[in-house]
Amino acid sequence: MLACVYSGAVYGVNAFSVEIEVSSGRGEPGIVIVGLPDAAVRESKDRVWTALGNSGFHLAMGRTTINLAPADIKKEGPAFDLPIAAGILAAAEQVKMPNLRDYAMVGELALSGEIRRVRGVLPITLEMRRQNKRGILVPEDNADEAAVAEGIDVYPVRHLRDAIAFMEGTSDLRPYKIDIADLIKSNRNLIEDFADVKGQESAKRAVEVAVSGGHNILMVGSPGAGKTMLARRIASILPELTLQEALEATRIHSVAGTLKSHQALITQRPFRAPHHTISDAGLLGGGTHPLPGEVSLAHNGVLFLDELPEFHRNVLEVLRQPLEDGHVTIARAAATVNFPSQFMLVAAMNPCPCGYSGDPKRDCRCSGMQIQNYRNKISGPLLDRIDIHIEVPPLRYAELSSLQHGETSAVIRERVMHCREHQQHRFKALPHVTCNANMSTRDVQKFCPLESSAADMLKMAMTELSFSARAYNRIIKVARTIADIAGTENIAAEHIAEAIQYRSLDRNMWI
């Protein structure tokens, strides 16, 4: 007899429907799986066969053929175990499941019949909703994640027997629900606060400008100056995720398998800080079956690269496309996938290998050639894509010993939110622009009117400091953000002057 069960598979950060056809008949006993299965799918026949026996089901003695359609797309992972087991039982007519076509199911089977969590449940659930399925059966550990997809019933199952009983209609299993609004409201549980940062007022101002406009920022300073401390507190002043942004981030983390057990939603903006030994595939994404890299896991959040010159140069160069385009394209012989990567880059580095070049109290031990080679690890094109680069000076004793606290993250965040709301109103007709840093050249011309004194100052800076054409636009974007913070529509000379100050490393260190 023939039975059909529906499931799904992940392709990039999206999913597609998979129809699992199971035919049970006479012939030499055995299970054959066709439809471009990978090793994990081929091995499922042994897991499923053993799980069925250990769950008390009778094993049919005959040839069972399983087809995974569409047959021209590679299927990977153990998520088909549960639907294959249900299909075998239905095809062998051991159990009657009249509504089998109305539901989808995913899950890995243990040899005992227990159902284990799998990757990519959220995008699969969203695809099953699009396919107008009545409900989906998922592992209990994935229930919170799947329940985020409203409009489809989610049924968490712990054991193979639970799933079969539900499909037979002999179970009182109820759809699993979560309150997304309450989940988002309780998302801010941050320990780091800008009130803990002593001194560094100019650096804190630059960080506020960067966050307000979504600009990339590079901090240069001696060891212990507070670069990492500042970077890790950026999360405390970022605007809250919208529901759409939270869903986008959760889909990526679901596909990558980085969601925690019973985690429903990414409710705080991601903050990723990979080690400098990371490979280009780890940063950008890749593999035989491409998975998201750190730039995609930081989507709608922050990617922090500490000790920037310690990263391999080829690793840093792959950042150029996601920084410019907001997405990553990974091409393989079998497929080409797209991963979103709209993130704010925060980087930190020392001025030289020993870290004390320009320090007023410590002597630098590096030769001129060593310093130049160290700084040359950051290419000009990459530096051009970083809107703000600032120097973070070492703290004086008076600043360290002061009992006076600076502004709290809550106060700074209020200003950031006000600035972002102003930008959202400005760009409401442009869905591709979410903040000033996302503006195209045409958008800059339209939304960044310069006063005559500001235009004269920018012309002088471009002539005297030899900034690139890309730097020209980025200076104007940063000045637009500074003007927004000040509450003015036109960009004045003082706004341009501050924005130019944030490009000083172009002249002081690289030219």
CSV table of C-alpha atoms in Angstrom, one decimal, residues 61-384:
chain,number,residue,atom,x,y,z
A,61,MET,CA,8.4,-8.3,6.4
A,62,GLY,CA,8.7,-7.1,2.9
A,63,ARG,CA,10.3,-4.4,0.7
A,64,THR,CA,9.6,-0.8,1.7
A,65,THR,CA,10.4,2.0,-0.8
A,66,ILE,CA,10.6,5.6,0.5
A,67,ASN,CA,10.7,8.5,-2.0
A,68,LEU,CA,11.5,12.0,-0.8
A,69,ALA,CA,9.9,14.5,-3.3
A,70,PRO,CA,11.0,16.7,-5.0
A,71,ALA,CA,13.6,14.2,-6.0
A,72,ASP,CA,16.0,16.7,-7.6
A,73,ILE,CA,16.9,18.6,-4.3
A,74,LYS,CA,19.3,17.2,-1.8
A,75,LYS,CA,17.8,16.2,1.5
A,76,GLU,CA,19.9,16.3,4.7
A,77,GLY,CA,19.6,15.8,8.4
A,78,PRO,CA,17.7,13.5,10.7
A,79,ALA,CA,14.4,15.5,10.7
A,80,PHE,CA,12.7,13.0,8.4
A,81,ASP,CA,12.8,10.2,10.9
A,82,LEU,CA,9.4,10.8,12.4
A,83,PRO,CA,7.5,11.2,9.1
A,84,ILE,CA,9.2,8.2,7.7
A,85,ALA,CA,8.1,6.1,10.7
A,86,ALA,CA,4.6,7.3,10.4
A,87,GLY,CA,4.6,6.6,6.7
A,88,ILE,CA,5.8,3.0,7.2
A,89,LEU,CA,3.1,2.3,9.7
A,90,ALA,CA,0.4,3.8,7.4
A,91,ALA,CA,1.6,2.0,4.3
A,92,ALA,CA,1.7,-1.3,6.2
A,93,GLU,CA,-1.8,-0.6,7.5
A,94,GLN,CA,-0.8,-1.2,11.1
A,95,VAL,CA,-2.6,2.0,12.2
A,96,LYS,CA,-5.3,4.1,10.5
A,97,MET,CA,-4.4,7.8,10.2
A,98,PRO,CA,-7.3,9.4,8.2
A,99,ASN,CA,-6.0,13.0,8.4
A,100,LEU,CA,-2.4,12.2,7.6
A,101,ARG,CA,-2.3,14.6,4.6
A,102,ASP,CA,-3.6,17.5,6.7
A,103,TYR,CA,-0.5,17.6,9.0
A,104,ALA,CA,3.2,17.8,8.7
A,105,MET,CA,5.8,16.4,11.1
A,106,VAL,CA,9.6,16.7,11.8
A,107,GLY,CA,11.8,15.1,14.4
A,108,GLU,CA,14.8,12.8,14.9
A,109,LEU,CA,14.1,9.4,16.5
A,110,ALA,CA,16.2,7.9,19.2
A,111,LEU,CA,16.4,4.1,19.2
A,112,SER,CA,14.0,4.0,22.1
A,113,GLY,CA,11.4,5.9,20.0
A,114,GLU,CA,11.9,9.3,21.8
A,115,ILE,CA,11.9,12.3,19.6
A,116,ARG,CA,14.9,14.7,19.6
A,117,ARG,CA,15.1,18.3,18.6
A,118,VAL,CA,16.2,19.3,15.1
A,119,ARG,CA,17.4,22.4,13.3
A,120,GLY,CA,15.3,24.7,11.2
A,121,VAL,CA,11.9,24.0,12.8
A,122,LEU,CA,10.8,27.7,12.6
A,123,PRO,CA,11.2,28.1,8.8
A,124,ILE,CA,9.7,24.7,8.2
A,125,THR,CA,6.7,25.6,10.3
A,126,LEU,CA,6.3,28.9,8.4
A,127,GLU,CA,6.4,26.9,5.1
A,128,MET,CA,3.8,24.4,6.3
A,129,ARG,CA,1.5,27.4,7.2
A,130,ARG,CA,2.0,28.7,3.7
A,131,GLN,CA,1.0,25.2,2.4
A,132,ASN,CA,-2.2,25.5,4.4
A,133,LYS,CA,-1.5,22.6,6.6
A,134,ARG,CA,-3.8,22.3,9.6
A,135,GLY,CA,-1.0,21.6,12.0
A,136,ILE,CA,2.6,20.3,12.5
A,137,LEU,CA,4.0,17.8,14.9
A,138,VAL,CA,7.4,18.9,16.3
A,139,PRO,CA,9.8,17.6,19.0
A,140,GLU,CA,8.9,18.9,22.5
A,141,ASP,CA,12.2,20.9,22.7
A,142,ASN,CA,11.3,22.7,19.5
A,143,ALA,CA,7.7,23.6,20.5
A,144,ASP,CA,8.4,27.2,21.7
A,145,GLU,CA,10.3,28.0,18.5
A,146,ALA,CA,7.5,26.5,16.2
A,147,ALA,CA,4.7,28.2,18.1
A,148,VAL,CA,6.1,31.6,17.1
A,149,ALA,CA,4.5,31.0,13.7
A,150,GLU,CA,0.9,32.1,14.2
A,151,GLY,CA,-1.8,30.6,12.0
A,152,ILE,CA,-0.9,27.0,12.3
A,153,ASP,CA,-1.4,24.5,15.2
A,154,VAL,CA,1.8,23.2,16.8
A,155,TYR,CA,1.7,19.9,18.6
A,156,PRO,CA,4.8,19.0,20.7
A,157,VAL,CA,5.5,15.3,20.9
A,158,ARG,CA,8.0,13.5,23.1
A,159,HIS,CA,7.7,9.9,21.8
A,160,LEU,CA,6.9,8.1,18.6
A,161,ARG,CA,3.8,6.6,20.3
A,162,ASP,CA,2.5,10.1,21.2
A,163,ALA,CA,2.7,11.1,17.6
A,164,ILE,CA,1.0,8.0,16.2
A,165,ALA,CA,-1.7,8.2,18.9
A,166,PHE,CA,-2.5,11.8,17.9
A,167,MET,CA,-2.7,10.9,14.2
A,168,GLU,CA,-5.0,8.0,15.1
A,169,GLY,CA,-7.2,10.4,17.0
A,170,THR,CA,-6.8,8.6,20.3
A,171,SER,CA,-4.8,11.3,22.0
A,172,ASP,CA,-6.0,14.5,23.8
A,173,LEU,CA,-2.9,16.5,22.7
A,174,ARG,CA,-3.7,20.2,22.4
A,175,PRO,CA,-2.0,22.9,20.3
A,176,TYR,CA,0.8,24.6,22.0
A,177,LYS,CA,0.6,28.4,22.3
A,178,ILE,CA,2.9,31.2,23.5
A,179,ASP,CA,2.3,34.9,24.1
A,180,ILE,CA,4.7,36.6,21.7
A,181,ALA,CA,3.9,40.1,23.1
A,182,ASP,CA,4.8,39.1,26.7
A,183,LEU,CA,7.9,37.4,25.3
A,184,ILE,CA,9.1,40.6,23.7
A,185,LYS,CA,8.2,42.8,26.7
A,186,SER,CA,10.4,40.8,29.0
A,187,ASN,CA,13.4,40.8,26.7
A,188,ARG,CA,15.7,43.4,28.3
A,189,ASN,CA,17.8,41.6,30.9
A,190,LEU,CA,21.1,43.3,30.4
A,191,ILE,CA,23.8,43.6,33.1
A,192,GLU,CA,26.3,45.9,31.3
A,193,ASP,CA,25.6,49.6,31.6
A,194,PHE,CA,27.4,52.7,30.3
A,195,ALA,CA,27.3,54.1,33.8
A,196,ASP,CA,30.1,51.7,34.6
A,197,VAL,CA,32.5,53.3,32.0
A,198,LYS,CA,34.8,55.8,33.6
A,199,GLY,CA,35.8,58.8,31.5
A,200,GLN,CA,36.0,58.3,27.7
A,201,GLU,CA,33.3,60.9,27.1
A,202,SER,CA,34.4,61.5,23.4
A,203,ALA,CA,34.4,57.7,22.8
A,204,LYS,CA,30.9,57.4,24.3
A,205,ARG,CA,29.7,60.2,22.2
A,206,ALA,CA,31.0,58.5,19.1
A,207,VAL,CA,29.4,55.2,20.1
A,208,GLU,CA,26.0,57.0,20.6
A,209,VAL,CA,26.3,58.6,17.1
A,210,ALA,CA,27.2,55.2,15.6
A,211,VAL,CA,24.2,53.4,17.2
A,212,SER,CA,21.8,56.2,16.4
A,213,GLY,CA,22.5,56.0,12.7
A,214,GLY,CA,23.5,52.3,12.5
A,215,HIS,CA,27.0,53.2,11.5
A,216,ASN,CA,30.0,50.9,11.6
A,217,ILE,CA,32.7,51.9,14.1
A,218,LEU,CA,36.4,51.2,14.7
A,219,MET,CA,38.0,52.0,18.1
A,220,VAL,CA,41.8,52.3,18.3
A,221,GLY,CA,43.6,52.5,21.6
A,222,SER,CA,46.2,51.1,24.0
A,223,PRO,CA,45.5,47.9,25.9
A,224,GLY,CA,43.2,48.6,28.9
A,225,ALA,CA,41.8,51.8,27.5
A,226,GLY,CA,38.3,50.4,27.6
A,227,LYS,CA,37.6,49.5,24.0
A,228,THR,CA,36.1,46.1,24.7
A,229,MET,CA,34.2,47.5,27.7
A,230,LEU,CA,32.5,50.1,25.5
A,231,ALA,CA,31.8,47.6,22.7
A,232,ARG,CA,30.0,45.1,25.0
A,233,ARG,CA,27.8,47.8,26.4
A,234,ILE,CA,26.5,48.8,22.9
A,235,ALA,CA,23.8,46.1,23.3
A,236,SER,CA,22.4,48.1,26.2
A,237,ILE,CA,21.6,51.1,24.1
A,238,LEU,CA,20.3,49.4,20.9
A,239,PRO,CA,16.6,49.9,20.0
A,240,GLU,CA,14.4,46.9,20.7
A,241,LEU,CA,13.8,44.4,18.0
A,242,THR,CA,10.6,44.6,16.2
A,243,LEU,CA,8.6,41.4,15.8
A,244,GLN,CA,9.6,41.1,12.1
A,245,GLU,CA,13.3,41.6,13.0
A,246,ALA,CA,13.0,39.0,15.8
A,247,LEU,CA,11.5,36.5,13.4
A,248,GLU,CA,14.3,37.1,10.9
A,249,ALA,CA,17.0,36.6,13.5
A,250,THR,CA,15.2,33.5,14.9
A,251,ARG,CA,15.0,31.9,11.5
A,252,ILE,CA,18.8,32.3,11.0
A,253,HIS,CA,19.6,30.9,14.5
A,254,SER,CA,17.1,28.1,14.0
A,255,VAL,CA,18.8,27.0,10.7
A,256,ALA,CA,22.3,27.3,12.4
A,257,GLY,CA,21.1,25.2,15.4
A,258,THR,CA,22.2,27.9,17.9
A,259,LEU,CA,18.8,28.3,19.5
A,260,LYS,CA,18.7,26.9,23.1
A,261,SER,CA,16.3,24.2,24.1
A,262,HIS,CA,12.7,25.6,24.6
A,263,GLN,CA,13.9,29.0,23.3
A,264,ALA,CA,11.0,30.6,21.3
A,265,LEU,CA,12.4,33.8,19.9
A,266,ILE,CA,15.5,35.9,19.6
A,267,THR,CA,14.2,38.8,21.7
A,268,GLN,CA,17.5,40.8,22.1
A,269,ARG,CA,19.6,42.1,19.2
A,270,PRO,CA,22.3,39.6,18.5
A,271,PHE,CA,25.9,40.4,19.7
A,272,ARG,CA,28.4,38.1,18.1
A,273,ALA,CA,32.1,38.3,19.0
A,274,PRO,CA,34.1,35.6,17.1
A,275,HIS,CA,37.7,34.8,18.0
A,276,HIS,CA,40.4,36.1,15.6
A,277,THR,CA,41.3,32.6,14.6
A,278,ILE,CA,38.0,32.2,12.8
A,279,SER,CA,38.1,31.1,9.1
A,280,ASP,CA,36.4,32.9,6.2
A,281,ALA,CA,33.8,30.1,6.0
A,282,GLY,CA,33.1,30.5,9.8
A,283,LEU,CA,32.7,34.3,9.4
A,284,LEU,CA,30.8,34.4,6.1
A,285,GLY,CA,29.1,31.0,6.2
A,286,GLY,CA,29.6,27.9,4.1
A,287,GLY,CA,30.2,24.2,4.2
A,288,THR,CA,29.1,21.3,1.9
A,289,HIS,CA,25.5,22.2,2.9
A,290,PRO,CA,25.9,25.9,3.5
A,291,LEU,CA,25.1,27.2,7.0
A,292,PRO,CA,25.0,30.8,8.2
A,293,GLY,CA,28.2,32.3,9.4
A,294,GLU,CA,28.9,34.9,12.1
A,295,VAL,CA,27.9,37.8,9.8
A,296,SER,CA,24.4,36.3,9.4
A,297,LEU,CA,24.1,35.3,13.1
A,298,ALA,CA,24.7,39.0,13.8
A,299,HIS,CA,21.8,40.0,11.5
A,300,ASN,CA,19.8,42.9,13.0
A,301,GLY,CA,22.5,43.2,15.7
A,302,VAL,CA,26.2,43.7,16.3
A,303,LEU,CA,29.3,41.9,15.0
A,304,PHE,CA,32.2,42.7,17.3
A,305,LEU,CA,35.7,42.0,16.0
A,306,ASP,CA,38.3,42.5,18.8
A,307,GLU,CA,42.0,42.8,17.9
A,308,LEU,CA,41.0,43.5,14.3
A,309,PRO,CA,44.5,43.1,12.7
A,310,GLU,CA,44.9,39.7,14.3
A,311,PHE,CA,42.2,38.3,11.9
A,312,HIS,CA,43.6,36.8,8.7
A,313,ARG,CA,43.5,39.3,5.9
A,314,ASN,CA,41.5,37.1,3.6
A,315,VAL,CA,38.9,36.7,6.4
A,316,LEU,CA,38.6,40.5,6.8
A,317,GLU,CA,38.3,41.0,3.0
A,318,VAL,CA,35.2,38.8,2.8
A,319,LEU,CA,33.4,41.3,5.0
A,320,ARG,CA,33.3,43.8,2.2
A,321,GLN,CA,30.2,42.3,0.4
A,322,PRO,CA,28.0,41.9,3.5
A,323,LEU,CA,28.9,45.3,4.7
A,324,GLU,CA,28.0,46.8,1.4
A,325,ASP,CA,25.0,44.7,0.3
A,326,GLY,CA,23.5,43.5,3.6
A,327,HIS,CA,23.4,39.8,2.5
A,328,VAL,CA,25.8,37.0,1.7
A,329,THR,CA,25.6,34.8,-1.4
A,330,ILE,CA,27.3,31.4,-1.1
A,331,ALA,CA,27.6,29.4,-4.3
A,332,ARG,CA,28.2,25.7,-4.4
A,333,ALA,CA,28.0,23.2,-7.3
A,334,ALA,CA,24.7,21.9,-6.0
A,335,ALA,CA,23.1,25.1,-4.9
A,336,THR,CA,23.4,28.8,-4.3
A,337,VAL,CA,22.0,30.2,-1.1
A,338,ASN,CA,21.4,33.7,0.3
A,339,PHE,CA,21.8,34.6,4.0
A,340,PRO,CA,20.8,38.1,5.3
A,341,SER,CA,23.6,40.0,7.0
A,342,GLN,CA,22.4,43.4,8.0
A,343,PHE,CA,24.6,44.2,11.0
A,344,MET,CA,26.5,46.9,12.7
A,345,LEU,CA,30.2,46.3,12.7
A,346,VAL,CA,32.1,47.2,15.9
A,347,ALA,CA,35.8,46.7,15.7
A,348,ALA,CA,38.7,47.4,18.1
A,349,MET,CA,42.5,47.3,17.7
A,350,ASN,CA,45.7,48.5,19.2
A,351,PRO,CA,47.7,51.2,17.4
A,352,CYS,CA,50.7,48.8,17.0
A,353,PRO,CA,51.7,45.2,17.8
A,354,CYS,CA,52.9,46.1,21.3
A,355,GLY,CA,49.9,48.4,21.8
A,356,TYR,CA,51.6,51.5,23.1
A,357,SER,CA,52.4,53.6,20.0
A,358,GLY,CA,51.4,57.2,20.9
A,359,ASP,CA,50.9,56.4,24.5
A,360,PRO,CA,52.2,59.3,26.6
A,361,LYS,CA,53.4,57.1,29.5
A,362,ARG,CA,54.6,53.9,27.9
A,363,ASP,CA,57.3,53.4,25.3
A,364,CYS,CA,56.5,51.7,22.1
A,365,ARG,CA,58.9,48.7,21.3
A,366,CYS,CA,57.8,48.4,17.7
A,367,SER,CA,59.8,49.5,14.6
A,368,GLY,CA,58.3,51.6,12.0
A,369,MET,CA,58.1,48.7,9.6
A,370,GLN,CA,56.4,46.5,12.2
A,371,ILE,CA,53.8,49.2,12.8
A,372,GLN,CA,53.2,49.7,9.1
A,373,ASN,CA,52.8,45.9,8.5
A,374,TYR,CA,50.4,45.7,11.4
A,375,ARG,CA,48.2,48.5,10.2
A,376,ASN,CA,48.3,47.3,6.6
A,377,LYS,CA,46.4,44.2,7.6
A,378,ILE,CA,43.3,46.5,7.4
A,379,SER,CA,42.9,47.3,3.7
A,380,GLY,CA,41.8,50.7,2.5
A,381,PRO,CA,38.5,49.4,1.0
A,382,LEU,CA,37.5,47.8,4.3
A,383,LEU,CA,38.4,50.9,6.2
A,384,ASP,CA,36.3,53.0,3.8
